[in-house]
């Protein structure tokens, strides 16, 4: 009978196993003592909670009211620049702000909990969409999905920023959003707001206009083959008598089609601030067909009782602004009409 040889572990093998064990222990310690205390870990947990429908965890760790409030304030400032400087104007928007916060929280809760079929959610979404359209910002309020996030950056002790990317179904585009986080305990970070709501709104509007241009492309081609607008400019006219202020617009239309085939051409004038693309003034214009290729002038009397127009009245010039005149519709003598849509089609925005 063959004698058994006792199993002997080589000292090198034991040493290697010990090193591996120590590395695993050190890695676990680093994970619990370092990574789990970072804003990155906290943000990832919040996004994971949202993906599994944990409304309570998200609500406890993210200040939804502050975020919605920031977005509303920036949206109002884009619509009415006087809201940032005139307390009474700002106060007049307060009821709508509270309404936006309440409905925004309903939308966030409904989308996290996958409860978008309830009447409460539908009413909140309808109200928000209607308000956004009235403010000249008809972007989709739903259909947003979290994609990824960059590494966090500490801005000061106990404060950090993380940029996340969200995809929207209707826009068919991804938009970055930078969140602010604040340390609440040794291992807890909460989302307290966003760094620059204006930048976010501009990015969303850019994506919206891009998708809208794709939708309007066939009609836009027909319009471009009919008329071209050149040399659009604007200036303020302050009259000494009566103290009135006019916004005077000059432009040159160039008809490419036969004039006798055109019944009516309408356009939309916009004056935007170049820094954030906020609309300072907008008005419809019906173009005259009597003198194509000649400079046309349109003039609008500014109303001092409208805060946004009062802000323009107080200016001495229009430096830092850009004027555009877009053709929105063409009606031909045979009844054919080409009309650009100013909102995405319902089929594109119906997704929750």
mmCIF file of C-alpha atoms in Angstrom:
data_model
loop_
_atom_site.group_PDB
_atom_site.id
_atom_site.type_symbol
_atom_site.label_atom_id
_atom_site.label_comp_id
_atom_site.label_asym_id
_atom_site.label_seq_id
_atom_site.Cartn_x
_atom_site.Cartn_y
_atom_site.Cartn_z
ATOM 1 C CA UNK A 1 0.000 0.000 0.000
ATOM 2 C CA UNK A 2 1.325 3.379 -1.038
ATOM 3 C CA UNK A 3 2.077 5.732 1.839
ATOM 4 C CA UNK A 4 0.269 9.129 1.735
ATOM 5 C CA UNK A 5 2.341 12.247 1.568
ATOM 6 C CA UNK A 6 1.016 15.061 3.804
ATOM 7 C CA UNK A 7 -0.026 18.241 1.951
ATOM 8 C CA UNK A 8 2.422 21.040 2.490
ATOM 9 C CA UNK A 9 1.770 24.640 1.559
ATOM 10 C CA UNK A 10 4.724 26.455 0.191
ATOM 11 C CA UNK A 11 5.610 29.619 2.101
ATOM 12 C CA UNK A 12 5.410 31.578 -1.188
ATOM 13 C CA UNK A 13 1.832 30.409 -1.740
ATOM 14 C CA UNK A 14 0.867 31.410 1.796
ATOM 15 C CA UNK A 15 2.481 34.787 1.334
ATOM 16 C CA UNK A 16 0.640 35.349 -1.953
ATOM 17 C CA UNK A 17 -2.701 34.391 -0.394
ATOM 18 C CA UNK A 18 -2.049 36.716 2.520
ATOM 19 C CA UNK A 19 -1.227 39.575 0.157
ATOM 20 C CA UNK A 20 -4.424 38.951 -1.844
ATOM 21 C CA UNK A 21 -6.474 38.896 1.358
ATOM 22 C CA UNK A 22 -4.926 42.152 2.536
ATOM 23 C CA UNK A 23 -5.592 43.770 -0.847
ATOM 24 C CA UNK A 24 -9.244 42.707 -0.749
ATOM 25 C CA UNK A 25 -9.586 44.004 2.799
ATOM 26 C CA UNK A 26 -7.906 47.289 1.871
ATOM 27 C CA UNK A 27 -10.124 47.676 -1.193
ATOM 28 C CA UNK A 28 -13.245 47.072 0.877
ATOM 29 C CA UNK A 29 -12.043 49.520 3.511
ATOM 30 C CA UNK A 30 -11.337 52.103 0.814
ATOM 31 C CA UNK A 31 -14.808 51.539 -0.620
ATOM 32 C CA UNK A 32 -16.552 51.968 2.735
ATOM 33 C CA UNK A 33 -14.320 54.696 4.161
ATOM 34 C CA UNK A 34 -13.610 56.691 1.003
ATOM 35 C CA UNK A 35 -15.979 56.120 -1.932
ATOM 36 C CA UNK A 36 -19.148 55.718 0.145
ATOM 37 C CA UNK A 37 -18.477 59.162 1.619
ATOM 38 C CA UNK A 38 -18.186 60.881 -1.762
ATOM 39 C CA UNK A 39 -20.901 62.897 -3.529
ATOM 40 C CA UNK A 40 -20.490 60.531 -6.489
ATOM 41 C CA UNK A 41 -21.719 57.590 -4.411
ATOM 42 C CA UNK A 42 -24.620 59.616 -3.008
ATOM 43 C CA UNK A 43 -25.661 60.826 -6.464
ATOM 44 C CA UNK A 44 -25.472 57.286 -7.875
ATOM 45 C CA UNK A 45 -27.694 56.030 -5.035
ATOM 46 C CA UNK A 46 -30.272 58.742 -5.741
ATOM 47 C CA UNK A 47 -30.365 57.865 -9.445
ATOM 48 C CA UNK A 48 -30.634 54.149 -8.616
ATOM 49 C CA UNK A 49 -33.520 54.898 -6.252
ATOM 50 C CA UNK A 50 -35.270 56.821 -9.021
ATOM 51 C CA UNK A 51 -34.801 53.953 -11.479
ATOM 52 C CA UNK A 52 -36.409 51.440 -9.114
ATOM 53 C CA UNK A 53 -39.307 53.745 -8.252
ATOM 54 C CA UNK A 54 -38.242 54.655 -4.716
ATOM 55 C CA UNK A 55 -39.968 58.029 -4.430
ATOM 56 C CA UNK A 56 -39.243 58.515 -0.710
ATOM 57 C CA UNK A 57 -35.470 58.113 -1.063
ATOM 58 C CA UNK A 58 -35.350 60.585 -3.946
ATOM 59 C CA UNK A 59 -37.529 63.125 -2.119
ATOM 60 C CA UNK A 60 -35.422 62.881 1.042
ATOM 61 C CA UNK A 61 -32.119 63.282 -0.815
ATOM 62 C CA UNK A 62 -33.047 65.885 -3.456
ATOM 63 C CA UNK A 63 -34.549 69.330 -2.900
ATOM 64 C CA UNK A 64 -37.127 69.190 -5.681
ATOM 65 C CA UNK A 65 -38.721 72.491 -4.642
ATOM 66 C CA UNK A 66 -35.418 74.359 -4.945
ATOM 67 C CA UNK A 67 -34.657 72.897 -8.378
ATOM 68 C CA UNK A 68 -38.114 73.648 -9.789
ATOM 69 C CA UNK A 69 -37.980 77.130 -8.249
ATOM 70 C CA UNK A 70 -34.620 77.848 -9.889
ATOM 71 C CA UNK A 71 -35.912 76.730 -13.275
ATOM 72 C CA UNK A 72 -39.061 78.830 -12.912
ATOM 73 C CA UNK A 73 -37.138 81.979 -11.914
ATOM 74 C CA UNK A 74 -34.763 81.632 -14.863
ATOM 75 C CA UNK A 75 -37.649 80.945 -17.223
ATOM 76 C CA UNK A 76 -39.453 84.083 -16.055
ATOM 77 C CA UNK A 77 -36.283 86.172 -16.373
ATOM 78 C CA UNK A 78 -35.963 84.981 -19.971
ATOM 79 C CA UNK A 79 -39.569 85.967 -20.621
ATOM 80 C CA UNK A 80 -39.570 89.156 -18.555
ATOM 81 C CA UNK A 81 -36.122 90.531 -17.723
ATOM 82 C CA UNK A 82 -37.644 93.103 -15.350
ATOM 83 C CA UNK A 83 -38.646 90.284 -12.968
ATOM 84 C CA UNK A 84 -35.058 90.103 -11.746
ATOM 85 C CA UNK A 85 -34.847 93.812 -10.897
ATOM 86 C CA UNK A 86 -38.356 94.968 -10.001
ATOM 87 C CA UNK A 87 -39.656 93.487 -6.695
ATOM 88 C CA UNK A 88 -43.319 94.096 -7.560
ATOM 89 C CA UNK A 89 -42.952 92.240 -10.853
ATOM 90 C CA UNK A 90 -41.202 89.370 -9.106
ATOM 91 C CA UNK A 91 -43.968 89.264 -6.495
ATOM 92 C CA UNK A 92 -46.633 89.107 -9.203
ATOM 93 C CA UNK A 93 -45.119 85.870 -10.501
ATOM 94 C CA UNK A 94 -45.089 84.220 -7.052
ATOM 95 C CA UNK A 95 -48.498 82.435 -7.306
ATOM 96 C CA UNK A 96 -47.486 80.878 -10.626
ATOM 97 C CA UNK A 97 -44.157 79.849 -9.115
ATOM 98 C CA UNK A 98 -45.883 77.997 -6.272
ATOM 99 C CA UNK A 99 -48.199 76.359 -8.794
ATOM 100 C CA UNK A 100 -45.189 75.278 -10.878
ATOM 101 C CA UNK A 101 -43.452 73.790 -7.828
ATOM 102 C CA UNK A 102 -46.539 71.797 -6.812
ATOM 103 C CA UNK A 103 -47.219 70.479 -10.316
ATOM 104 C CA UNK A 104 -43.523 69.840 -10.929
ATOM 105 C CA UNK A 105 -43.324 67.643 -7.841
ATOM 106 C CA UNK A 106 -46.374 65.707 -9.034
ATOM 107 C CA UNK A 107 -44.680 65.113 -12.392
ATOM 108 C CA UNK A 108 -41.415 63.988 -10.787
ATOM 109 C CA UNK A 109 -43.221 61.644 -8.399
ATOM 110 C CA UNK A 110 -45.408 60.219 -11.170
ATOM 111 C CA UNK A 111 -42.497 59.546 -13.508
ATOM 112 C CA UNK A 112 -40.381 57.919 -10.776
ATOM 113 C CA UNK A 113 -43.285 55.765 -9.572
ATOM 114 C CA UNK A 114 -44.351 54.983 -13.176
ATOM 115 C CA UNK A 115 -47.789 56.383 -12.341
ATOM 116 C CA UNK A 116 -48.353 58.613 -15.359
ATOM 117 C CA UNK A 117 -51.910 57.469 -16.098
ATOM 118 C CA UNK A 118 -53.533 59.003 -13.018
ATOM 119 C CA UNK A 119 -55.829 62.050 -13.386
ATOM 120 C CA UNK A 120 -53.667 63.996 -10.903
ATOM 121 C CA UNK A 121 -50.566 63.473 -13.042
ATOM 122 C CA UNK A 122 -52.431 64.285 -16.267
ATOM 123 C CA UNK A 123 -53.829 67.521 -14.829
ATOM 124 C CA UNK A 124 -50.409 68.617 -13.556
ATOM 125 C CA UNK A 125 -48.757 67.857 -16.893
ATOM 126 C CA UNK A 126 -51.460 69.706 -18.835
ATOM 127 C CA UNK A 127 -51.077 72.763 -16.604
ATOM 128 C CA UNK A 128 -47.279 72.820 -16.867
ATOM 129 C CA UNK A 129 -47.319 72.327 -20.639
ATOM 130 C CA UNK A 130 -49.832 75.159 -20.995
ATOM 131 C CA UNK A 131 -47.725 77.467 -18.823
ATOM 132 C CA UNK A 132 -44.543 76.639 -20.715
ATOM 133 C CA UNK A 133 -46.197 77.388 -24.039
ATOM 134 C CA UNK A 134 -47.559 80.697 -22.721
ATOM 135 C CA UNK A 135 -44.039 81.634 -21.630
ATOM 136 C CA UNK A 136 -42.681 80.907 -25.098
ATOM 137 C CA UNK A 137 -40.936 77.733 -23.978
ATOM 138 C CA UNK A 138 -43.120 74.841 -25.252
ATOM 139 C CA UNK A 139 -40.609 72.085 -24.470
ATOM 140 C CA UNK A 140 -41.744 68.612 -23.314
ATOM 141 C CA UNK A 141 -42.196 68.333 -19.555
ATOM 142 C CA UNK A 142 -42.033 64.532 -19.638
ATOM 143 C CA UNK A 143 -40.073 61.785 -21.372
ATOM 144 C CA UNK A 144 -36.750 62.481 -19.622
ATOM 145 C CA UNK A 145 -34.325 59.627 -18.822
ATOM 146 C CA UNK A 146 -31.092 59.629 -16.819
ATOM 147 C CA UNK A 147 -28.111 58.463 -18.899
ATOM 148 C CA UNK A 148 -24.853 59.058 -17.030
ATOM 149 C CA UNK A 149 -22.900 61.384 -14.744
ATOM 150 C CA UNK A 150 -19.364 62.726 -14.594
ATOM 151 C CA UNK A 151 -17.105 62.541 -11.539
ATOM 152 C CA UNK A 152 -18.013 65.006 -8.824
ATOM 153 C CA UNK A 153 -16.021 68.164 -8.227
ATOM 154 C CA UNK A 154 -15.692 69.699 -4.769
ATOM 155 C CA UNK A 155 -16.247 73.451 -4.955
ATOM 156 C CA UNK A 156 -15.637 74.120 -1.261
ATOM 157 C CA UNK A 157 -15.659 72.057 1.936
ATOM 158 C CA UNK A 158 -18.986 70.258 2.158
ATOM 159 C CA UNK A 159 -20.137 71.362 -1.305
ATOM 160 C CA UNK A 160 -19.749 69.681 -4.691
ATOM 161 C CA UNK A 161 -21.023 69.683 -8.265
ATOM 162 C CA UNK A 162 -21.879 66.757 -10.547
ATOM 163 C CA UNK A 163 -22.897 67.004 -14.200
ATOM 164 C CA UNK A 164 -25.502 64.466 -15.310
ATOM 165 C CA UNK A 165 -26.820 63.794 -18.803
ATOM 166 C CA UNK A 166 -30.537 63.260 -19.506
ATOM 167 C CA UNK A 167 -32.145 62.071 -22.743
ATOM 168 C CA UNK A 168 -35.559 63.252 -23.915
ATOM 169 C CA UNK A 169 -37.737 61.114 -26.171
ATOM 170 C CA UNK A 170 -39.469 63.975 -27.986
ATOM 171 C CA UNK A 171 -36.302 66.027 -28.476
ATOM 172 C CA UNK A 172 -34.318 62.938 -29.527
ATOM 173 C CA UNK A 173 -31.385 64.586 -27.811
ATOM 174 C CA UNK A 174 -29.298 64.485 -24.626
ATOM 175 C CA UNK A 175 -28.959 67.530 -22.379
ATOM 176 C CA UNK A 176 -26.382 68.042 -19.580
ATOM 177 C CA UNK A 177 -27.409 69.411 -16.189
ATOM 178 C CA UNK A 178 -24.987 70.300 -13.375
ATOM 179 C CA UNK A 179 -26.328 69.672 -9.863
ATOM 180 C CA UNK A 180 -25.103 71.153 -6.606
ATOM 181 C CA UNK A 181 -24.692 68.813 -3.629
ATOM 182 C CA UNK A 182 -24.179 69.560 0.054
ATOM 183 C CA UNK A 183 -22.841 67.281 2.775
ATOM 184 C CA UNK A 184 -25.447 66.659 5.473
ATOM 185 C CA UNK A 185 -23.534 64.027 7.488
ATOM 186 C CA UNK A 186 -20.240 62.133 7.277
ATOM 187 C CA UNK A 187 -21.664 59.792 4.639
ATOM 188 C CA UNK A 188 -24.633 61.755 3.315
ATOM 189 C CA UNK A 189 -24.800 64.202 0.421
ATOM 190 C CA UNK A 190 -28.040 65.782 -0.758
ATOM 191 C CA UNK A 191 -28.875 67.430 -4.076
ATOM 192 C CA UNK A 192 -29.652 71.067 -3.280
ATOM 193 C CA UNK A 193 -30.125 72.632 -6.714
ATOM 194 C CA UNK A 194 -28.541 73.256 -10.113
ATOM 195 C CA UNK A 195 -25.596 75.511 -10.897
ATOM 196 C CA UNK A 196 -26.911 77.470 -13.865
ATOM 197 C CA UNK A 197 -30.566 77.179 -14.784
ATOM 198 C CA UNK A 198 -30.135 79.596 -17.705
ATOM 199 C CA UNK A 199 -27.528 77.330 -19.321
ATOM 200 C CA UNK A 200 -29.822 74.330 -18.903
ATOM 201 C CA UNK A 201 -32.845 76.127 -20.373
ATOM 202 C CA UNK A 202 -30.764 77.342 -23.312
ATOM 203 C CA UNK A 203 -29.533 73.797 -24.000
ATOM 204 C CA UNK A 204 -33.090 72.431 -23.857
ATOM 205 C CA UNK A 205 -34.412 75.173 -26.143
ATOM 206 C CA UNK A 206 -31.581 74.572 -28.620
ATOM 207 C CA UNK A 207 -32.433 70.869 -28.750
ATOM 208 C CA UNK A 208 -36.131 71.726 -29.132
ATOM 209 C CA UNK A 209 -35.538 74.154 -31.988
ATOM 210 C CA UNK A 210 -33.294 71.622 -33.715
ATOM 211 C CA UNK A 211 -35.961 68.910 -33.611
ATOM 212 C CA UNK A 212 -38.658 71.410 -34.623
ATOM 213 C CA UNK A 213 -36.545 72.401 -37.637
ATOM 214 C CA UNK A 214 -36.388 68.737 -38.666
ATOM 215 C CA UNK A 215 -40.180 68.496 -38.403
ATOM 216 C CA UNK A 216 -40.661 71.696 -40.437
ATOM 217 C CA UNK A 217 -37.982 70.922 -43.013
ATOM 218 C CA UNK A 218 -40.277 70.106 -45.991
ATOM 219 C CA UNK A 219 -42.385 73.253 -45.484
ATOM 220 C CA UNK A 220 -39.320 75.375 -44.756
ATOM 221 C CA UNK A 221 -37.876 74.381 -48.127
ATOM 222 C CA UNK A 222 -41.043 75.538 -49.893
ATOM 223 C CA UNK A 223 -40.904 78.873 -48.055
ATOM 224 C CA UNK A 224 -37.194 79.334 -48.789
ATOM 225 C CA UNK A 225 -37.926 78.767 -52.472
ATOM 226 C CA UNK A 226 -40.543 81.534 -52.298
ATOM 227 C CA UNK A 227 -38.980 84.357 -50.284
ATOM 228 C CA UNK A 228 -35.731 85.345 -48.572
ATOM 229 C CA UNK A 229 -35.336 87.962 -45.814
ATOM 230 C CA UNK A 230 -32.068 89.909 -45.665
ATOM 231 C CA UNK A 231 -30.503 92.690 -43.604
ATOM 232 C CA UNK A 232 -32.728 92.557 -40.516
ATOM 233 C CA UNK A 233 -31.894 95.278 -37.986
ATOM 234 C CA UNK A 234 -33.590 97.171 -35.165
ATOM 235 C CA UNK A 235 -33.178 100.356 -33.178
ATOM 236 C CA UNK A 236 -35.002 102.323 -30.523
ATOM 237 C CA UNK A 237 -36.659 105.630 -31.397
ATOM 238 C CA UNK A 238 -37.207 107.915 -28.398
ATOM 239 C CA UNK A 239 -39.481 110.849 -29.220
ATOM 240 C CA UNK A 240 -39.026 114.137 -27.412
ATOM 241 C CA UNK A 241 -42.695 115.022 -27.760
ATOM 242 C CA UNK A 242 -44.914 112.765 -25.686
ATOM 243 C CA UNK A 243 -41.992 110.737 -24.383
ATOM 244 C CA UNK A 244 -42.899 107.722 -26.490
ATOM 245 C CA UNK A 245 -40.487 104.974 -27.503
ATOM 246 C CA UNK A 246 -40.753 102.939 -30.691
ATOM 247 C CA UNK A 247 -38.957 99.792 -31.768
ATOM 248 C CA UNK A 248 -38.164 100.304 -35.439
ATOM 249 C CA UNK A 249 -37.361 97.264 -37.594
ATOM 250 C CA UNK A 250 -35.855 97.330 -41.069
ATOM 251 C CA UNK A 251 -35.514 94.365 -43.415
ATOM 252 C CA UNK A 252 -35.310 93.551 -47.103
ATOM 253 C CA UNK A 253 -37.591 90.846 -48.571
ATOM 254 C CA UNK A 254 -36.518 89.128 -51.767
ATOM 255 C CA UNK A 255 -39.259 87.253 -53.626
ATOM 256 C CA UNK A 256 -38.144 84.214 -55.581
ATOM 257 C CA UNK A 257 -41.622 83.309 -56.823
ATOM 258 C CA UNK A 258 -43.880 85.378 -59.042
ATOM 259 C CA UNK A 259 -45.573 88.130 -57.065
ATOM 260 C CA UNK A 260 -48.929 87.548 -58.748
ATOM 261 C CA UNK A 261 -48.959 83.990 -57.363
ATOM 262 C CA UNK A 262 -48.650 85.136 -53.735
ATOM 263 C CA UNK A 263 -51.611 86.362 -51.689
ATOM 264 C CA UNK A 264 -50.076 86.804 -48.247
ATOM 265 C CA UNK A 265 -46.803 86.332 -46.391
ATOM 266 C CA UNK A 266 -46.551 86.422 -42.601
ATOM 267 C CA UNK A 267 -43.505 86.415 -40.368
ATOM 268 C CA UNK A 268 -42.474 86.569 -36.732
ATOM 269 C CA UNK A 269 -40.004 89.145 -35.472
ATOM 270 C CA UNK A 270 -37.859 88.415 -32.412
ATOM 271 C CA UNK A 271 -35.407 90.528 -30.455
ATOM 272 C CA UNK A 272 -33.187 88.327 -28.300
ATOM 273 C CA UNK A 273 -30.456 89.007 -25.791
ATOM 274 C CA UNK A 274 -27.269 87.469 -27.180
ATOM 275 C CA UNK A 275 -25.894 86.347 -23.798
ATOM 276 C CA UNK A 276 -28.669 83.869 -22.967
ATOM 277 C CA UNK A 277 -30.940 84.079 -26.048
ATOM 278 C CA UNK A 278 -33.806 85.397 -23.917
ATOM 279 C CA UNK A 279 -36.635 86.909 -25.956
ATOM 280 C CA UNK A 280 -36.927 90.638 -25.187
ATOM 281 C CA UNK A 281 -39.630 91.424 -27.730
ATOM 282 C CA UNK A 282 -41.610 89.486 -30.302
ATOM 283 C CA UNK A 283 -44.345 90.482 -32.735
ATOM 284 C CA UNK A 284 -46.063 89.103 -35.857
ATOM 285 C CA UNK A 285 -45.451 90.944 -39.122
ATOM 286 C CA UNK A 286 -47.471 90.856 -42.334
ATOM 287 C CA UNK A 287 -45.098 91.541 -45.199
ATOM 288 C CA UNK A 288 -45.987 93.913 -47.999
ATOM 289 C CA UNK A 289 -45.574 92.494 -51.510
ATOM 290 C CA UNK A 290 -45.601 95.872 -53.236
ATOM 291 C CA UNK A 291 -41.884 96.591 -53.069
ATOM 292 C CA UNK A 292 -39.795 93.453 -52.966
ATOM 293 C CA UNK A 293 -36.012 93.884 -52.833
ATOM 294 C CA UNK A 294 -36.491 97.289 -51.190
ATOM 295 C CA UNK A 295 -35.930 98.054 -47.527
ATOM 296 C CA UNK A 296 -39.104 97.726 -45.474
ATOM 297 C CA UNK A 297 -39.760 99.409 -42.146
ATOM 298 C CA UNK A 298 -42.053 98.252 -39.342
ATOM 299 C CA UNK A 299 -42.475 100.204 -36.135
ATOM 300 C CA UNK A 300 -43.959 99.192 -32.783
ATOM 301 C CA UNK A 301 -44.951 101.510 -29.950
ATOM 302 C CA UNK A 302 -43.566 100.166 -26.677
ATOM 303 C CA UNK A 303 -45.922 100.088 -23.707
ATOM 304 C CA UNK A 304 -44.390 101.253 -20.391
ATOM 305 C CA UNK A 305 -47.067 99.346 -18.468
ATOM 306 C CA UNK A 306 -45.721 96.035 -19.782
ATOM 307 C CA UNK A 307 -42.624 95.310 -17.655
ATOM 308 C CA UNK A 308 -40.588 93.666 -20.415
ATOM 309 C CA UNK A 309 -41.268 96.582 -22.780
ATOM 310 C CA UNK A 310 -40.572 99.095 -20.022
ATOM 311 C CA UNK A 311 -37.109 97.541 -19.709
ATOM 312 C CA UNK A 312 -36.522 98.251 -23.404
ATOM 313 C CA UNK A 313 -37.815 101.811 -23.036
ATOM 314 C CA UNK A 314 -35.189 102.513 -20.370
ATOM 315 C CA UNK A 315 -32.387 101.431 -22.710
ATOM 316 C CA UNK A 316 -30.497 103.910 -24.863
ATOM 317 C CA UNK A 317 -29.599 101.347 -27.527
ATOM 318 C CA UNK A 318 -29.924 97.669 -28.430
ATOM 319 C CA UNK A 319 -26.315 96.624 -27.862
ATOM 320 C CA UNK A 320 -26.036 92.968 -26.879
ATOM 321 C CA UNK A 321 -29.160 91.954 -28.791
ATOM 322 C CA UNK A 322 -29.932 90.214 -32.067
ATOM 323 C CA UNK A 323 -32.928 90.725 -34.365
ATOM 324 C CA UNK A 324 -34.420 87.992 -36.531
ATOM 325 C CA UNK A 325 -37.411 87.845 -38.849
ATOM 326 C CA UNK A 326 -38.634 84.377 -39.777
ATOM 327 C CA UNK A 327 -41.288 83.717 -42.386
ATOM 328 C CA UNK A 328 -43.981 81.608 -40.748
ATOM 329 C CA UNK A 329 -46.559 81.225 -43.521
ATOM 330 C CA UNK A 330 -47.104 81.777 -47.241
ATOM 331 C CA UNK A 331 -50.560 81.814 -48.880
ATOM 332 C CA UNK A 332 -50.761 81.454 -52.652
ATOM 333 C CA UNK A 333 -53.532 82.625 -54.967
ATOM 334 C CA UNK A 334 -54.552 79.046 -55.773
ATOM 335 C CA UNK A 335 -55.303 78.422 -52.087
ATOM 336 C CA UNK A 336 -52.111 76.505 -51.330
ATOM 337 C CA UNK A 337 -50.552 77.459 -47.997
ATOM 338 C CA UNK A 338 -47.275 76.642 -46.288
ATOM 339 C CA UNK A 339 -47.403 77.149 -42.527
ATOM 340 C CA UNK A 340 -44.561 76.373 -40.149
ATOM 341 C CA UNK A 341 -45.490 74.691 -36.877
ATOM 342 C CA UNK A 342 -44.243 76.384 -33.712
ATOM 343 C CA UNK A 343 -44.593 73.245 -31.575
ATOM 344 C CA UNK A 344 -43.583 69.620 -31.951
ATOM 345 C CA UNK A 345 -46.345 67.368 -33.229
ATOM 346 C CA UNK A 346 -48.403 65.487 -30.597
ATOM 347 C CA UNK A 347 -46.979 62.160 -31.792
ATOM 348 C CA UNK A 348 -43.516 63.366 -30.784
ATOM 349 C CA UNK A 349 -44.516 64.642 -27.365
ATOM 350 C CA UNK A 350 -47.030 62.025 -26.280
ATOM 351 C CA UNK A 351 -44.545 59.831 -24.444
ATOM 352 C CA UNK A 352 -44.586 60.050 -20.622
#
